[in-house]
Amino acid sequence: ADAIDFPCVMISLTSGNMLASAGPDQGLPDRVRIYSGGDRPFFEDVSAGGPMVYLIHNLMSGDGEVEHVIEKAKKSLRPYTGDADYLHGTDATAPSKAIFDRTYLWPTPLHTTFQAITDRLTQVTGFPQEHLGPWQVNRHGKGGWHAPHYDSLKSFHHEQSATVMVFLDDAPEGEQGGGLVFPAADPPIKILPKKGMAVVWHNSGPEGGLDDLSVHGELRILGDAAKYTAKRWVY
C-alpha cells in the first residue's frame, strides 16, 4: 500500500489539557492555537492571563528578509524624540524617556520582500492588511532603552488595538539587556531578542479600551552590539 502522510500539528499544553479532559457537560475552549514545525512560523503563548502576549517564531527569515529591512531603514534612522509615549488616562505625552533611533517605512505591494512578510503576517495572525500601519524600524545602540509606556490611549482617536514587533537580530551571548518587558503582567514578562521572531500583544481588552496591563518597555542595551526591531501597529 502507498504510504500516507498524516499532517502533524501541535497545540499549547493548556489547550491540550482542556481538550483531553473535556467531558460531555464541559464546553471546548474558545480558541486552540495550532503550531507548525521546521522553519515555518509557529506560535508560542507567553501569558496565561493579561495582557495577551504571544510569540510567532520565524515570522521573518534570516535568509535575506531581516537584512533587507535593516538595509532599507539605515539611511533614514533619526534619534527618537518621545513624541508618541502616551500617558495612561490623559491626552498628554510623556517627556522623552528613551534613547534609540527610529524611522518609518511605507512599502507598497511592488516591494516584493516586504509584501511577502506582510502576507505571512496576515495569514498567521488574521490581522487584515488594511488595518496595519507602516513598518516602524528602531535601532538601540549601547545604552539604548525605552521606558515603560503604552502603545494606545483610551481617548486617542486612532487606537492601536495590537502591536507586532519583530526582532531583527539575536541577543548576543551573555547580553542580559535589550529585552522587551511587561512589568504589569503577573508574573512580569521578559522576552530576549531572537532573530526573525515576532512578539504580538493586544493593547485593548476584550471589551475594547486600553488594557492597563499592556504597559511595556525595552531594557537598556549593556553591550556594544546594536539591537534592531521592526514594529507594526494594528488599528
Coordinates of N, CA, C and O in Angstrom, one line a residue, residues 14-124:
T14 N -1.9 24.0 27.7 CA -3.1 24.3 28.3 C -4.3 23.9 27.5 O -5.3 23.3 28.0
S15 N -4.3 24.2 26.2 CA -5.4 23.8 25.3 C -5.5 22.2 25.2 O -6.6 21.7 25.2
G16 N -4.3 21.6 25.2 CA -4.3 20.1 25.1 C -5.0 19.5 26.3 O -5.8 18.5 26.2
N17 N -4.7 20.0 27.5 CA -5.2 19.5 28.7 C -6.8 19.7 28.7 O -7.5 18.9 29.2
M18 N -7.2 20.9 28.3 CA -8.6 21.2 28.2 C -9.4 20.2 27.3 O -10.4 19.7 27.6
L19 N -8.7 20.0 26.1 CA -9.4 19.1 25.1 C -9.4 17.6 25.7 O -10.4 16.9 25.5
A20 N -8.3 17.2 26.3 CA -8.2 15.8 26.8 C -9.2 15.6 28.0 O -9.7 14.5 28.2
S21 N -9.4 16.6 28.8 CA -10.2 16.4 30.0 C -11.7 16.8 29.8 O -12.5 16.7 30.7
A22 N -12.0 17.4 28.6 CA -13.4 17.8 28.4 C -14.4 16.7 28.5 O -14.3 15.7 27.8
G23 N -15.4 16.8 29.3 CA -16.5 15.8 29.4 C -17.7 16.3 28.6 O -17.7 17.3 28.0
P24 N -18.7 15.4 28.7 CA -20.0 15.8 27.9 C -20.6 17.1 28.4 O -21.4 17.7 27.6
D25 N -20.4 17.4 29.7 CA -21.0 18.7 30.2 C -20.1 19.9 30.1 O -20.4 20.9 30.7
Q26 N -18.9 19.7 29.6 CA -17.9 20.8 29.5 C -17.8 21.3 28.1 O -17.8 20.5 27.2
G27 N -17.7 22.6 28.0 CA -17.5 23.1 26.6 C -16.1 23.1 26.2 O -15.2 22.9 27.0
L28 N -15.8 23.1 24.9 CA -14.5 23.2 24.4 C -13.9 24.6 24.5 O -14.7 25.5 24.6
P29 N -12.6 24.7 24.5 CA -12.0 26.1 24.6 C -12.5 26.9 23.4 O -12.7 26.4 22.3
D30 N -12.6 28.2 23.6 CA -13.0 29.1 22.5 C -11.9 29.2 21.4 O -12.3 29.4 20.3
R31 N -10.7 29.0 21.8 CA -9.6 29.1 20.8 C -8.5 28.1 21.1 O -8.1 27.9 22.2
V32 N -8.1 27.4 20.0 CA -6.9 26.5 20.2 C -5.9 26.9 19.1 O -6.2 27.0 17.9
R33 N -4.7 27.3 19.6 CA -3.7 27.8 18.7 C -2.9 26.6 18.2 O -2.4 25.8 19.0
I34 N -2.7 26.6 16.9 CA -2.1 25.5 16.2 C -0.6 25.8 15.9 O -0.3 26.9 15.5
Y35 N 0.3 24.9 16.1 CA 1.7 25.1 15.9 C 2.2 24.3 14.8 O 1.8 23.1 14.7
S36 N 3.0 24.8 13.9 CA 3.7 24.0 12.9 C 5.1 23.8 13.3 O 5.6 24.2 14.4
G37 N 5.9 23.2 12.4 CA 7.3 22.9 12.7 C 8.2 23.4 11.7 O 7.9 24.2 10.8
G38 N 9.5 23.0 11.8 CA 10.5 23.4 10.9 C 10.8 24.9 10.9 O 10.8 25.5 12.0
D39 N 11.0 25.4 9.7 CA 11.3 26.9 9.7 C 10.1 27.7 9.3 O 10.2 28.9 9.0
R40 N 8.9 27.1 9.4 CA 7.7 27.8 9.2 C 7.3 28.6 10.4 O 7.6 28.2 11.5
P41 N 6.5 29.7 10.3 CA 6.1 30.4 11.5 C 5.2 29.5 12.4 O 4.4 28.7 12.0
F42 N 5.5 29.6 13.7 CA 4.6 28.9 14.7 C 4.5 29.7 15.9 O 5.4 30.5 16.2
F43 N 3.4 29.5 16.7 CA 3.1 30.3 17.8 C 3.6 29.7 19.1 O 3.8 28.5 19.2
E44 N 3.8 30.6 20.1 CA 4.1 30.2 21.4 C 3.4 31.2 22.4 O 3.6 32.4 22.3
D45 N 2.5 30.7 23.2 CA 1.9 31.5 24.2 C 2.9 32.0 25.3 O 3.8 31.2 25.7
V46 N 2.7 33.2 25.7 CA 3.6 33.8 26.7 C 2.9 34.0 28.0 O 3.3 33.7 29.1
S47 N 1.7 34.6 27.9 CA 0.9 35.0 29.1 C -0.4 34.2 29.2 O -1.2 34.2 28.3
A48 N -0.6 33.6 30.3 CA -1.8 32.9 30.6 C -3.0 33.8 31.0 O -4.1 33.5 30.7
G49 N -2.6 34.9 31.6 CA -3.6 36.0 31.9 C -3.4 37.2 31.1 O -3.1 37.1 29.9
G50 N -3.6 38.4 31.7 CA -3.4 39.6 30.9 C -1.9 40.1 31.1 O -1.3 39.8 32.1
P51 N -1.4 40.8 30.1 CA -2.1 41.1 28.8 C -1.9 39.9 27.9 O -1.1 39.0 28.2
M52 N -2.6 39.9 26.8 CA -2.5 38.8 25.8 C -1.2 39.1 25.1 O -1.0 40.0 24.3
V53 N -0.2 38.2 25.3 CA 1.1 38.2 24.6 C 1.4 36.9 24.1 O 1.3 35.9 24.7
Y54 N 1.9 36.8 22.8 CA 2.3 35.6 22.2 C 3.5 35.8 21.2 O 3.7 36.9 20.8
L55 N 4.2 34.8 21.0 CA 5.4 34.8 20.1 C 5.0 34.1 18.7 O 4.2 33.2 18.7
I56 N 5.6 34.7 17.6 CA 5.5 34.0 16.4 C 6.9 33.8 15.9 O 7.6 34.7 15.5
H57 N 7.4 32.5 16.1 CA 8.8 32.2 15.7 C 8.8 32.1 14.1 O 7.9 31.8 13.5
N58 N 10.0 32.6 13.6 CA 10.2 32.5 12.1 C 9.3 33.4 11.3 O 9.0 33.0 10.2
L59 N 8.8 34.5 11.9 CA 7.9 35.3 11.1 C 8.7 35.9 9.9 O 8.2 36.0 8.8
M60 N 9.9 36.3 10.2 CA 10.8 36.8 9.2 C 12.0 35.8 9.0 O 12.5 35.3 10.0
S61 N 12.4 35.6 7.8 CA 13.5 34.7 7.6 C 14.8 35.4 7.7 O 14.9 36.6 7.4
G62 N 15.8 34.7 8.2 CA 17.2 35.3 8.2 C 17.9 35.2 6.9 O 19.1 35.6 6.8
D63 N 17.3 34.6 5.9 CA 17.9 34.4 4.6 C 17.6 35.6 3.7 O 17.1 35.4 2.6
G64 N 17.8 36.8 4.2 CA 17.7 38.0 3.3 C 16.6 38.9 3.8 O 16.7 40.2 3.6
E65 N 15.5 38.5 4.4 CA 14.4 39.4 4.7 C 14.8 40.3 5.8 O 14.6 41.6 5.7
V66 N 15.4 39.8 6.9 CA 15.8 40.6 8.0 C 16.9 41.7 7.5 O 16.8 42.9 7.8
E67 N 17.8 41.2 6.8 CA 18.9 42.1 6.3 C 18.3 43.2 5.4 O 18.8 44.3 5.4
H68 N 17.3 42.8 4.6 CA 16.7 43.7 3.6 C 16.0 44.9 4.4 O 16.1 46.0 4.1
V69 N 15.3 44.5 5.5 CA 14.6 45.5 6.3 C 15.6 46.5 6.9 O 15.4 47.7 6.9
I70 N 16.7 45.9 7.5 CA 17.7 46.8 8.1 C 18.3 47.7 7.1 O 18.5 48.9 7.4
E71 N 18.7 47.2 6.0 CA 19.4 48.0 5.0 C 18.5 49.1 4.5 O 18.9 50.3 4.3
K72 N 17.2 48.9 4.3 CA 16.2 49.9 3.8 C 16.1 51.0 4.9 O 15.8 52.1 4.6
A73 N 16.2 50.6 6.2 CA 15.9 51.6 7.2 C 17.2 52.4 7.6 O 17.0 53.6 8.1
K74 N 18.4 51.9 7.4 CA 19.6 52.6 7.9 C 19.7 54.0 7.4 O 20.1 54.9 8.2
K75 N 19.3 54.3 6.2 CA 19.6 55.6 5.6 C 18.7 56.7 6.3 O 19.1 57.9 6.2
S76 N 17.6 56.3 6.8 CA 16.7 57.4 7.3 C 16.5 57.3 8.8 O 15.6 58.0 9.4
L77 N 17.3 56.5 9.6 CA 17.1 56.4 11.0 C 17.5 57.8 11.6 O 18.5 58.4 11.3
R78 N 16.7 58.2 12.6 CA 16.9 59.5 13.3 C 16.7 59.3 14.8 O 15.9 58.4 15.1
P79 N 17.3 60.1 15.6 CA 17.1 60.0 17.1 C 15.6 60.1 17.4 O 14.9 61.0 16.9
Y80 N 15.1 59.3 18.3 CA 13.7 59.3 18.7 C 13.4 60.4 19.7 O 14.3 60.7 20.6
T81 N 12.3 61.1 19.5 CA 12.0 62.3 20.4 C 11.1 62.0 21.6 O 11.0 62.8 22.5
G82 N 10.4 60.8 21.5 CA 9.5 60.5 22.6 C 8.1 61.1 22.4 O 7.3 61.1 23.3
D83 N 7.8 61.6 21.2 CA 6.5 62.3 21.0 C 5.3 61.3 21.2 O 4.2 61.8 21.4
A84 N 5.5 60.0 21.0 CA 4.4 59.1 21.0 C 4.3 58.3 22.3 O 3.7 57.2 22.3
D85 N 4.9 58.7 23.3 CA 4.8 58.0 24.6 C 3.5 58.4 25.3 O 3.5 59.3 26.2
Y86 N 2.4 57.8 25.0 CA 1.1 58.2 25.5 C 1.0 57.8 27.0 O 1.3 56.7 27.4
L87 N 0.5 58.7 27.8 CA 0.3 58.5 29.2 C -1.1 58.0 29.4 O -2.0 58.4 28.8
H88 N -1.1 57.0 30.3 CA -2.4 56.4 30.6 C -3.4 57.4 31.2 O -3.1 58.1 32.1
G89 N -4.6 57.5 30.5 CA -5.7 58.3 31.1 C -5.6 59.7 30.7 O -6.4 60.5 31.2
T90 N -4.6 60.2 29.9 CA -4.5 61.6 29.6 C -4.3 61.7 28.1 O -4.1 60.8 27.4
D91 N -4.4 63.0 27.6 CA -4.1 63.2 26.2 C -2.7 63.8 26.1 O -2.3 64.2 25.0
A92 N -2.0 63.9 27.2 CA -0.6 64.4 27.1 C 0.4 63.3 26.7 O 0.1 62.1 26.6
T93 N 1.6 63.7 26.3 CA 2.6 62.8 26.0 C 3.7 62.9 27.1 O 3.9 63.9 27.7
A94 N 4.4 61.8 27.3 CA 5.4 61.7 28.3 C 6.7 62.5 27.8 O 7.0 62.5 26.6
P95 N 7.5 63.0 28.7 CA 8.8 63.5 28.3 C 9.6 62.4 27.8 O 9.3 61.2 28.1
S96 N 10.5 62.7 26.9 CA 11.3 61.6 26.3 C 12.1 60.8 27.3 O 12.9 61.4 28.1
K97 N 11.7 59.6 27.4 CA 12.4 58.7 28.4 C 12.9 57.5 27.6 O 12.5 56.3 27.8
A98 N 13.6 57.8 26.5 CA 14.1 56.7 25.6 C 15.3 57.2 24.9 O 15.6 58.4 24.7
I99 N 16.2 56.2 24.6 CA 17.4 56.5 23.8 C 17.4 55.5 22.7 O 17.8 54.3 22.9
F100 N 17.1 55.9 21.5 CA 17.2 55.0 20.3 C 16.9 55.8 19.0 O 16.5 56.9 19.1
D101 N 17.2 55.2 17.9 CA 16.9 55.8 16.6 C 15.7 55.1 16.0 O 15.5 53.9 16.2
R102 N 14.9 55.9 15.2 CA 13.7 55.3 14.6 C 13.5 55.9 13.2 O 13.9 57.0 12.8
T103 N 12.9 55.1 12.3 CA 12.4 55.5 11.0 C 11.1 54.8 10.7 O 10.8 53.7 11.3
Y104 N 10.4 55.3 9.7 CA 9.2 54.6 9.2 C 9.4 54.2 7.8 O 9.9 55.0 6.9
L105 N 8.9 53.0 7.4 CA 9.0 52.5 6.1 C 7.5 52.3 5.6 O 6.7 51.6 6.3
W106 N 7.2 52.8 4.4 CA 5.9 52.6 3.8 C 5.9 51.8 2.5 O 5.7 52.3 1.4
P107 N 6.2 50.5 2.6 CA 6.4 49.7 1.4 C 5.0 49.5 0.7 O 4.0 49.5 1.3
T108 N 5.1 49.4 -0.6 CA 3.9 49.1 -1.4 C 3.9 47.6 -1.8 O 5.0 47.0 -1.7
P109 N 2.8 47.1 -2.4 CA 2.9 45.7 -2.9 C 4.0 45.5 -3.9 O 4.3 44.3 -4.2
L110 N 4.5 46.5 -4.5 CA 5.6 46.4 -5.5 C 6.9 46.0 -4.8 O 7.8 45.5 -5.5
H111 N 7.0 46.3 -3.5 CA 8.2 45.8 -2.7 C 8.0 44.4 -2.4 O 7.4 44.1 -1.3
T112 N 8.5 43.5 -3.2 CA 8.2 42.1 -3.0 C 8.6 41.5 -1.7 O 7.9 40.6 -1.1
T113 N 9.7 41.9 -1.2 CA 10.2 41.3 0.1 C 9.3 41.7 1.2 O 8.8 40.9 2.0
F114 N 8.9 43.0 1.3 CA 8.0 43.5 2.3 C 6.6 42.9 2.2 O 6.0 42.5 3.2
Q115 N 6.2 42.7 0.9 CA 4.9 42.2 0.7 C 4.8 40.7 1.1 O 3.8 40.2 1.7
A116 N 5.9 40.0 0.9 CA 5.9 38.6 1.4 C 5.8 38.5 2.9 O 5.1 37.6 3.4
I117 N 6.5 39.4 3.6 CA 6.4 39.4 5.0 C 5.0 39.8 5.5 O 4.5 39.2 6.4
T118 N 4.4 40.8 4.8 CA 3.1 41.2 5.2 C 2.1 40.1 5.0 O 1.2 39.8 5.8
D119 N 2.2 39.4 3.8 CA 1.3 38.3 3.5 C 1.4 37.2 4.6 O 0.4 36.7 5.1
R120 N 2.6 36.9 5.0 CA 2.8 35.9 6.1 C 2.2 36.4 7.4 O 1.6 35.6 8.1
L121 N 2.4 37.7 7.7 CA 1.9 38.2 8.9 C 0.4 38.1 9.0 O -0.2 37.7 10.0
T122 N -0.3 38.5 7.9 CA -1.8 38.5 7.9 C -2.3 37.1 7.9 O -3.3 36.8 8.5
Q123 N -1.6 36.1 7.3 CA -2.0 34.7 7.2 C -2.0 34.1 8.6 O -2.9 33.4 9.0
V124 N -0.9 34.4 9.4 CA -0.7 33.7 10.7 C -1.4 34.4 11.8 O -1.7 33.8 12.8

